[in-house]
CSV table of C-alpha atoms and ligand atoms in Angstrom, one decimal:
chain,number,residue,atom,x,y,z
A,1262,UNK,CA,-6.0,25.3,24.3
A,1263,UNK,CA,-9.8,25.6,24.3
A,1264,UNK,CA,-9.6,25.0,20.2
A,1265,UNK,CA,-7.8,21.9,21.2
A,1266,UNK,CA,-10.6,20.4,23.6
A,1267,UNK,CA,-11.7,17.2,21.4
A,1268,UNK,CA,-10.0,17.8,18.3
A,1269,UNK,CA,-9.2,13.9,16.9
A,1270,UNK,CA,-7.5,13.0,13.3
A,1271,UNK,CA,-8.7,9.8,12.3
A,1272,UNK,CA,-6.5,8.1,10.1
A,1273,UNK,CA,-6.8,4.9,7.3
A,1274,UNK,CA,-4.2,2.9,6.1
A,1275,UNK,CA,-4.8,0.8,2.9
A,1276,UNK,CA,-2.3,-1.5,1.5
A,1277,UNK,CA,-1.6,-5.4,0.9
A,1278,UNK,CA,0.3,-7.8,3.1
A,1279,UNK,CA,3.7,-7.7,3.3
A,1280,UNK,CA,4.1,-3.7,2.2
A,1281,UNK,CA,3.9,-3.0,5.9
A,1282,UNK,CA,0.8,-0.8,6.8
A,1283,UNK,CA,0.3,-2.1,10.0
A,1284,UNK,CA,4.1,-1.7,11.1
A,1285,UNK,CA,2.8,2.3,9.2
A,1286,UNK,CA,0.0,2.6,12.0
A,1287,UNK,CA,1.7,1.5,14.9
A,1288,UNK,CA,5.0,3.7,14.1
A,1289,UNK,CA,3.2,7.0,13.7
A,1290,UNK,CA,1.1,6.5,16.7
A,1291,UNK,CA,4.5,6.1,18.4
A,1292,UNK,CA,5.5,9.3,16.7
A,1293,UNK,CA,2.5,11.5,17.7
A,1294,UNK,CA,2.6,10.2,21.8
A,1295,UNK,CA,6.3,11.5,21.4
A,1296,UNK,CA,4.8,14.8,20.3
A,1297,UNK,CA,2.5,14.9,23.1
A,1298,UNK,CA,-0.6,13.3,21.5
A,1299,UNK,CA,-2.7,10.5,22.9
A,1300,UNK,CA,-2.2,8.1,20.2
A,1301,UNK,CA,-3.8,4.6,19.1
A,1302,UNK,CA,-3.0,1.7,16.5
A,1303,UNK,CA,-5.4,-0.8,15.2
A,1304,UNK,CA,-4.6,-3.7,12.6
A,1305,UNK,CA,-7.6,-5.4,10.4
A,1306,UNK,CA,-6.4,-7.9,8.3
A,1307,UNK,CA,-8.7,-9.9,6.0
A,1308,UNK,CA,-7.0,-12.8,4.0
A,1309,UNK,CA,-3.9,-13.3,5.6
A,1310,UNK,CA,-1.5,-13.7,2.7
A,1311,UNK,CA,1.3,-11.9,1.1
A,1312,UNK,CA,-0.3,-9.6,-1.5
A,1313,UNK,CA,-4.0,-9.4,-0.1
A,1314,UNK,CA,-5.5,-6.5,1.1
A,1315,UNK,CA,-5.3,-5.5,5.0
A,1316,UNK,CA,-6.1,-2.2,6.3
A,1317,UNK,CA,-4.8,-0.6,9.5
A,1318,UNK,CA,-5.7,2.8,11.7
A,1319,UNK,CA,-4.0,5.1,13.6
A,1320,UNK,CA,-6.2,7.7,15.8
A,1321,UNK,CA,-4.0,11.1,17.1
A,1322,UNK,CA,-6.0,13.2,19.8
A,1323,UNK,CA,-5.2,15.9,22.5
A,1324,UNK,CA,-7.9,14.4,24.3
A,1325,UNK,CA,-7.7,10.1,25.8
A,1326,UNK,CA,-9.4,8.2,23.3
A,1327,UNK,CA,-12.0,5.7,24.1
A,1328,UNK,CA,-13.0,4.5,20.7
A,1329,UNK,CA,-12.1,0.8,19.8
A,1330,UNK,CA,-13.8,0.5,16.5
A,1331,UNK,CA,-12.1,0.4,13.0
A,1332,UNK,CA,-11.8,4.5,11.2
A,1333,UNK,CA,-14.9,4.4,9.2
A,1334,UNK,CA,-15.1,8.5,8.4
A,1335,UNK,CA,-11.3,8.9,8.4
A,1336,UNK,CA,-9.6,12.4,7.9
A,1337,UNK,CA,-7.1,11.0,6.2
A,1338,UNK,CA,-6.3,8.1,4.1
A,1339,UNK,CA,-2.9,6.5,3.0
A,1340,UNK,CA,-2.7,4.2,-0.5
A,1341,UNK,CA,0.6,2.1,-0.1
A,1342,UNK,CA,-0.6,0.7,-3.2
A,1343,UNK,CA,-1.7,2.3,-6.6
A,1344,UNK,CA,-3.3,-1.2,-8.0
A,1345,UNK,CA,-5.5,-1.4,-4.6
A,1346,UNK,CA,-8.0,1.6,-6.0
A,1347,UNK,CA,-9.3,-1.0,-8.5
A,1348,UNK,CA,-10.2,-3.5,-5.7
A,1349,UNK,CA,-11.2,-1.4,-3.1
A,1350,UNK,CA,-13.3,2.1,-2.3
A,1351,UNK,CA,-10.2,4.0,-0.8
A,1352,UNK,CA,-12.6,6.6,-0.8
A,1353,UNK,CA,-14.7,5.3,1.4
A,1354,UNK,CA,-16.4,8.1,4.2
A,1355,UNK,CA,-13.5,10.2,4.0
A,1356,UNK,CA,-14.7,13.5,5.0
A,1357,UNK,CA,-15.1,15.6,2.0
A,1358,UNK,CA,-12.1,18.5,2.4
A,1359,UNK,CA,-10.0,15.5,3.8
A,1360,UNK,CA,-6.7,14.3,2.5
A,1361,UNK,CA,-5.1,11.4,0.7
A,1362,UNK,CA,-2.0,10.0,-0.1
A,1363,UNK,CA,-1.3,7.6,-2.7
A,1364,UNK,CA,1.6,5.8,-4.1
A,1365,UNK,CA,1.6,6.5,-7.5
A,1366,UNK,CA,3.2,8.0,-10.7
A,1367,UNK,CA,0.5,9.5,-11.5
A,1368,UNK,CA,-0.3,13.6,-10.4
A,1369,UNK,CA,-3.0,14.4,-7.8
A,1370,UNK,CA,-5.3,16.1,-10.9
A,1371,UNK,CA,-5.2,12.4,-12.6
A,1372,UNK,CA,-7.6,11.1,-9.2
A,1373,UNK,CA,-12.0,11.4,-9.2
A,1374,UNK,CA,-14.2,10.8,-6.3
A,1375,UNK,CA,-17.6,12.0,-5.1
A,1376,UNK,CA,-16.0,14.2,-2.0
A,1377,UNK,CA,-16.9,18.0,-3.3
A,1378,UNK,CA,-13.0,18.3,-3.0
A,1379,UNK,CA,-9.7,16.6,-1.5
A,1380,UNK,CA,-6.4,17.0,-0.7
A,1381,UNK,CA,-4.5,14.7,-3.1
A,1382,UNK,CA,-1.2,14.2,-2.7
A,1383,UNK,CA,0.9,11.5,-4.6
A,1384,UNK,CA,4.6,10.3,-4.7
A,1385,UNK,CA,6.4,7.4,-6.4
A,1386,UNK,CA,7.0,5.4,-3.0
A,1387,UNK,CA,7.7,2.1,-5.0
A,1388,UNK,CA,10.9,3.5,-6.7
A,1389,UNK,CA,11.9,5.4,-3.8
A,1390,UNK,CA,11.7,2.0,-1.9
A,1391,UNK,CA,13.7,0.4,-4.7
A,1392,UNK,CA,16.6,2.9,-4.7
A,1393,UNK,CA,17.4,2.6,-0.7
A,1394,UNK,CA,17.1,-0.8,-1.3
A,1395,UNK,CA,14.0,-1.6,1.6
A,1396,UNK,CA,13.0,-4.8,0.4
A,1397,UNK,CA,11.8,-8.1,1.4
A,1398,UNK,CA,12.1,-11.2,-0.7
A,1399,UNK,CA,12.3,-9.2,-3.5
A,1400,UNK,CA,9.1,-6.8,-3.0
A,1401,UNK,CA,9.3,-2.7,-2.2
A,1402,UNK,CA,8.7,-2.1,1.3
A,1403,UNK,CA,6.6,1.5,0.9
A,1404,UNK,CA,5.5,2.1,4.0
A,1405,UNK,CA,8.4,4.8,5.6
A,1406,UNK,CA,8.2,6.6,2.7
A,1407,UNK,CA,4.2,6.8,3.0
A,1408,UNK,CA,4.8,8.1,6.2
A,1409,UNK,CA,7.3,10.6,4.9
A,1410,UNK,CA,5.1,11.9,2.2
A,1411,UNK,CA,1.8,12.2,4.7
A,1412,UNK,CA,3.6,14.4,6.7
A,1413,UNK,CA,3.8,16.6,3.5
A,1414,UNK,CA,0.2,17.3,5.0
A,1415,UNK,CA,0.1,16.3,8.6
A,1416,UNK,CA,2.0,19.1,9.9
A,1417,UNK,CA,1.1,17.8,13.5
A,1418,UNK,CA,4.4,15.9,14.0
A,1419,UNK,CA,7.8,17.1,13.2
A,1420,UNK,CA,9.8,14.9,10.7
A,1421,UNK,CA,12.7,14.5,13.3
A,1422,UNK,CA,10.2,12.7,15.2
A,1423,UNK,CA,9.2,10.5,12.9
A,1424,UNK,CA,13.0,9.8,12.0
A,1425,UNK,CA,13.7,9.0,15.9
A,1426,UNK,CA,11.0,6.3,15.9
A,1427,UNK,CA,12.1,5.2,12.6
A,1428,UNK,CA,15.5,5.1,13.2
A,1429,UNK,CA,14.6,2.9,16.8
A,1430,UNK,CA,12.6,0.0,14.9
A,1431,UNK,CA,14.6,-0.6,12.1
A,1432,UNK,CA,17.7,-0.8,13.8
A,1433,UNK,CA,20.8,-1.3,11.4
A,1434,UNK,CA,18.4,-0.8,8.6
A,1435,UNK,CA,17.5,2.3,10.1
A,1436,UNK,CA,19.4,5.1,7.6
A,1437,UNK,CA,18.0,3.4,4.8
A,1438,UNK,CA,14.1,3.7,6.0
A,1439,UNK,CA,14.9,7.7,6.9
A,1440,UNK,CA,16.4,8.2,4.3
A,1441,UNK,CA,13.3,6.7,2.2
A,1442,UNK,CA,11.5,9.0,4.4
A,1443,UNK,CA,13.3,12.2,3.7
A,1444,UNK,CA,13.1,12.0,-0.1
A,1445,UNK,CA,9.4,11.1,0.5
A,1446,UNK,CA,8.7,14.2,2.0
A,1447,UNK,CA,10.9,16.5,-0.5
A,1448,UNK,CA,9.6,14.4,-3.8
A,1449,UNK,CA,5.3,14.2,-2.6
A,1450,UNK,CA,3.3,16.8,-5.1
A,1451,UNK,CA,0.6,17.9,-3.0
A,1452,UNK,CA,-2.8,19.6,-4.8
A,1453,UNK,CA,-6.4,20.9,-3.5
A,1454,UNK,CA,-8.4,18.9,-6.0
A,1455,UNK,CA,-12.3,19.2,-6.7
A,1456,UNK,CA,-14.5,15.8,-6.9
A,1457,UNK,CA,-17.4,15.8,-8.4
A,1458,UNK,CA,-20.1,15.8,-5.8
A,1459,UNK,CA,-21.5,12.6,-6.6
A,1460,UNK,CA,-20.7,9.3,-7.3
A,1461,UNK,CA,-19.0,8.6,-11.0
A,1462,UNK,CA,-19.3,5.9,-12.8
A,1463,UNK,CA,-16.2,4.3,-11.9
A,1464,UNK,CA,-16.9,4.6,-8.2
A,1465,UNK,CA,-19.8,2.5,-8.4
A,1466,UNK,CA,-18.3,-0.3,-10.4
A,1467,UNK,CA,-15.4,-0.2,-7.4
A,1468,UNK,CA,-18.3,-0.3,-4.5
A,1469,UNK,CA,-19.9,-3.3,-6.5
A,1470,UNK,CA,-16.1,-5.1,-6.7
A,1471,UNK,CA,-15.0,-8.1,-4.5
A,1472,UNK,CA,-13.2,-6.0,-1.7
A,1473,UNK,CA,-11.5,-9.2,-0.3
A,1474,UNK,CA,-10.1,-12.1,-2.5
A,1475,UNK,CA,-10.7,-15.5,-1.6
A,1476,UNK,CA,-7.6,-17.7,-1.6
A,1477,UNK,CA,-8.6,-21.4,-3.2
A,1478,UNK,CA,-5.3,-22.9,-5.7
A,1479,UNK,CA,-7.0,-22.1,-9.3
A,1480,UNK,CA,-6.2,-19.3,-11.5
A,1481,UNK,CA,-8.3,-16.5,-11.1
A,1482,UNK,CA,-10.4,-16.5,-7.7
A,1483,UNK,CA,-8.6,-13.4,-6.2
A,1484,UNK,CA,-9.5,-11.5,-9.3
A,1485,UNK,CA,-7.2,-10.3,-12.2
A,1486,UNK,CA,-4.5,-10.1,-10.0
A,1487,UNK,CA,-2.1,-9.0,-12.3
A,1488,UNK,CA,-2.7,-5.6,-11.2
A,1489,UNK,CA,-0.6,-6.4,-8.1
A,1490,UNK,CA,2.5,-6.6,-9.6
A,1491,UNK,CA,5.8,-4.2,-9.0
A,1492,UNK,CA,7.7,-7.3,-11.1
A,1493,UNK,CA,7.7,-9.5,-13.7
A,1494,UNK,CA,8.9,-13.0,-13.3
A,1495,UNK,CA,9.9,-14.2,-16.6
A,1496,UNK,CA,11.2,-18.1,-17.6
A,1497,UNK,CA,14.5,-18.3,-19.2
A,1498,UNK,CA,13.3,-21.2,-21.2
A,1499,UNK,CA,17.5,-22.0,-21.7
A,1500,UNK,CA,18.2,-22.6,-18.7
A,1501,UNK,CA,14.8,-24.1,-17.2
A,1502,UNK,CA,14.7,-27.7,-16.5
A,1503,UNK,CA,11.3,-28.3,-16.3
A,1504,UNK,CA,11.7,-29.4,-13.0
A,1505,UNK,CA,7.9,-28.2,-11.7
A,1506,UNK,CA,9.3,-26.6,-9.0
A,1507,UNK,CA,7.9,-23.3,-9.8
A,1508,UNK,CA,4.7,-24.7,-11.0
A,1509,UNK,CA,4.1,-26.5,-7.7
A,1510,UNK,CA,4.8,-23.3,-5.1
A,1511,UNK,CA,2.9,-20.6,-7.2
A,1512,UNK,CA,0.3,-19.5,-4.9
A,1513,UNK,CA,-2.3,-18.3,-7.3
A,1514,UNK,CA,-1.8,-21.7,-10.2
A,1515,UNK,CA,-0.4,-18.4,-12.7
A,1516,UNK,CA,1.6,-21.2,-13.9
A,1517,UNK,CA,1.0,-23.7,-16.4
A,1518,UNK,CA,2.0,-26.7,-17.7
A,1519,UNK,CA,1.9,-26.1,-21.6
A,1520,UNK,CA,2.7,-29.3,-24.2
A,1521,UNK,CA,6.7,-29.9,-22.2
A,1522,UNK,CA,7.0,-26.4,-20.7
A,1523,UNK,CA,5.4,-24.2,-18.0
A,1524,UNK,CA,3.8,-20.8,-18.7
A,1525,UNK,CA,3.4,-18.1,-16.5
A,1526,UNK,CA,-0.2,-16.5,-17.2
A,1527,UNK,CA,0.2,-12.9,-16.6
A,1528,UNK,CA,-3.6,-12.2,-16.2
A,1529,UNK,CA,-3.1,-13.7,-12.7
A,1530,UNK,CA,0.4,-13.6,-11.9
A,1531,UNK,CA,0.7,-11.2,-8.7
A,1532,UNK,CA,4.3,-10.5,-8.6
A,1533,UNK,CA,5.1,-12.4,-5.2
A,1534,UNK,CA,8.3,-14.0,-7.0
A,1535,UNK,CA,7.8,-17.2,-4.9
A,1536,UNK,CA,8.4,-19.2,-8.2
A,1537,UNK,CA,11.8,-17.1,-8.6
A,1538,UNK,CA,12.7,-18.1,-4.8
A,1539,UNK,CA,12.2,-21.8,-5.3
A,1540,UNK,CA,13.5,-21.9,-9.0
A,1541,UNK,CA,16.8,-24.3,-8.4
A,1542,UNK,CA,18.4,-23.1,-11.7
A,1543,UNK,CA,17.7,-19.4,-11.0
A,1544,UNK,CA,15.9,-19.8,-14.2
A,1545,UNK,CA,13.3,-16.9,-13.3
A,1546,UNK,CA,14.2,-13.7,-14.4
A,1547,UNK,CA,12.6,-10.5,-12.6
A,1548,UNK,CA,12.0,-6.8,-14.0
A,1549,UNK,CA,10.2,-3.7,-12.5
A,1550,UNK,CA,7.1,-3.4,-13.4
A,1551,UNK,CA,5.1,-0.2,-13.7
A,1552,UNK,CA,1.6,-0.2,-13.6
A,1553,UNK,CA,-0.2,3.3,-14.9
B,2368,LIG,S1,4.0,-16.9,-11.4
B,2368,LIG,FE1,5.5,-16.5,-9.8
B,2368,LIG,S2,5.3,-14.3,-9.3
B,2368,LIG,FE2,3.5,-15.0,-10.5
B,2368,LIG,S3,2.0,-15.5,-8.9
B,2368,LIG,FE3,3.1,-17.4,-9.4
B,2368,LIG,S4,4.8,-17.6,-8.0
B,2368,LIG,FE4,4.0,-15.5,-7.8
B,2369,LIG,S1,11.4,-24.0,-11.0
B,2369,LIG,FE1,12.8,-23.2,-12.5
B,2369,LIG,S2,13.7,-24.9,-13.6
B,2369,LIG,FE2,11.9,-25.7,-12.5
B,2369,LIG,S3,10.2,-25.5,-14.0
B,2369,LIG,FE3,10.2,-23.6,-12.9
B,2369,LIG,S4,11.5,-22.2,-14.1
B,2369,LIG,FE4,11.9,-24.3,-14.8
């Protein structure tokens, strides 16, 4: 026991609204009380909008914990989202020898930061979202299988656990999201990865970068936010109407009126598909898209 005596895992969640990282925090704090842990869940959201970036925190002790404060030196850190990385220091204080997790096709050897080395550990939660079919209006939900593939790493809870809690929120929907979880945990690739010691490049142009986009209705405020897409919405020009619809609702003016047509800019399209949802001829088309 006496190794146990103030031994704490702080944990950050990154991710944009509507992916679900808070719903992450709160579920595996409920996971690690059920393991006997003292467990705590706290939100931060900045722009609150579908698509922005919000972070969340879970803290797991064996001891009561008193702190109140957002993770800033976390132990671990979970990337629901590969395209976040350009927009925000993910990085950030994690402890050097600590561990990630990042959605992404990409392999943990393809990731730099300054840490002296990490444990990286990346799976394709998007398309594992996709394929059991957790999605809301039309956008991956990644967060169980985030959860399945960090405890890849965090070998402090069991995965039945985790699939008991997960299996008592979701409800009906529940086999899907453990499901997701399962092949999470079987598919994550999982390396010890060495940093480079000091800042690169790279990281600095990231800890210069706009870390929260300001919503105002003209293209290009948040940033190129065509990095946030998972799909593309694409105008059947046969079947459109011109009926503005579409031009009206898009929350970021991607769309433009263009001689007697509309044009969706894809520099600053995010993928939110609100023009698809509101298109009365279903004149939208939507594809996956895959950003590496
Ligand atoms: S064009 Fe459509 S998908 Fe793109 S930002 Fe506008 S509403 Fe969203
Ligand atoms: S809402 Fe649909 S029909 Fe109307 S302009 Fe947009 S794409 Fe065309």
């Amino acid at each position: 026991m006496g190794e146990k005596l103030g031994k704490k895992w702080e944990i950050r969640f990154h991710g944009r609204g509507g992916q679900g990282a808070v719903t992450a925090s709160k579920i595996l704090a409920e996971a690690a009380y059920l393991s006997g842990f003292e467990a705590q869940s706290i939100p931060f959201f900045g722009a609150e909008r579908r698509g922005a970036p919000v972070m969340a925190f879970t803290r797991v002790s064996y001891e009561a914990i008193h702190e109140r404060s957002q993770v800033y030196t976390p132990d671990y850190v979970i990337v629901l989202d590969p395209i976040i990385l350009d927009a925000v220091d993910v990085f950030r204080g994690l402890k050097d020898g600590g561990s990630i997790v990042i959605n992404t096709v990409k392999s943990p050897m393809d990731f730099q930061f300054e840490q002296g080395s990490l444990l990286v550990a990346t799976v394709d939660a998007t398309g594992i979202a996709i394929k059991n079919n957790l999605l809301v209006a039309g956008t991956p939900v990644v967060n169980m299988p985030m959860l399945g593939a960090f405890l890849k790493i965090f070998s402090h809870i069991e995965l039945e656990t985790l699939e008991e809690v997960v299996m008592k929120k979701f409800g009906k929907n529940g086999k899907a999201n453990v499901a997701a979880v399962r092949e999470a945990y079987e598919s994550t690739v999982v390396e010890k990865v060495r940093g480079s010691g000091k800042p690169s490049t790279e990281d600095v142009r990231r800890k210069r970068a706009v870390t929260m986009p300001v919503s105002t209705p003209s293209p290009g405020v948040a940033g190129r936010t065509r990095f946030w897409r998972d799909f593309r919405p694409e105008v059947d020009y046969d079947v459109c109407s011109n009926c503005l619809s579409c031009w009206l609702h898009c929350p970021e003016s991607a769309i433009q009126r263009v001689g007697s047509r509309i044009e969706i800019d894809y520099e600053f399209c995010k993928g939110c598909l609100v023009c698809s949802a509101v298109c009365p001829k279903k004149a939208i088309r939507v594809s996956r898209e895959v950003v590496v």
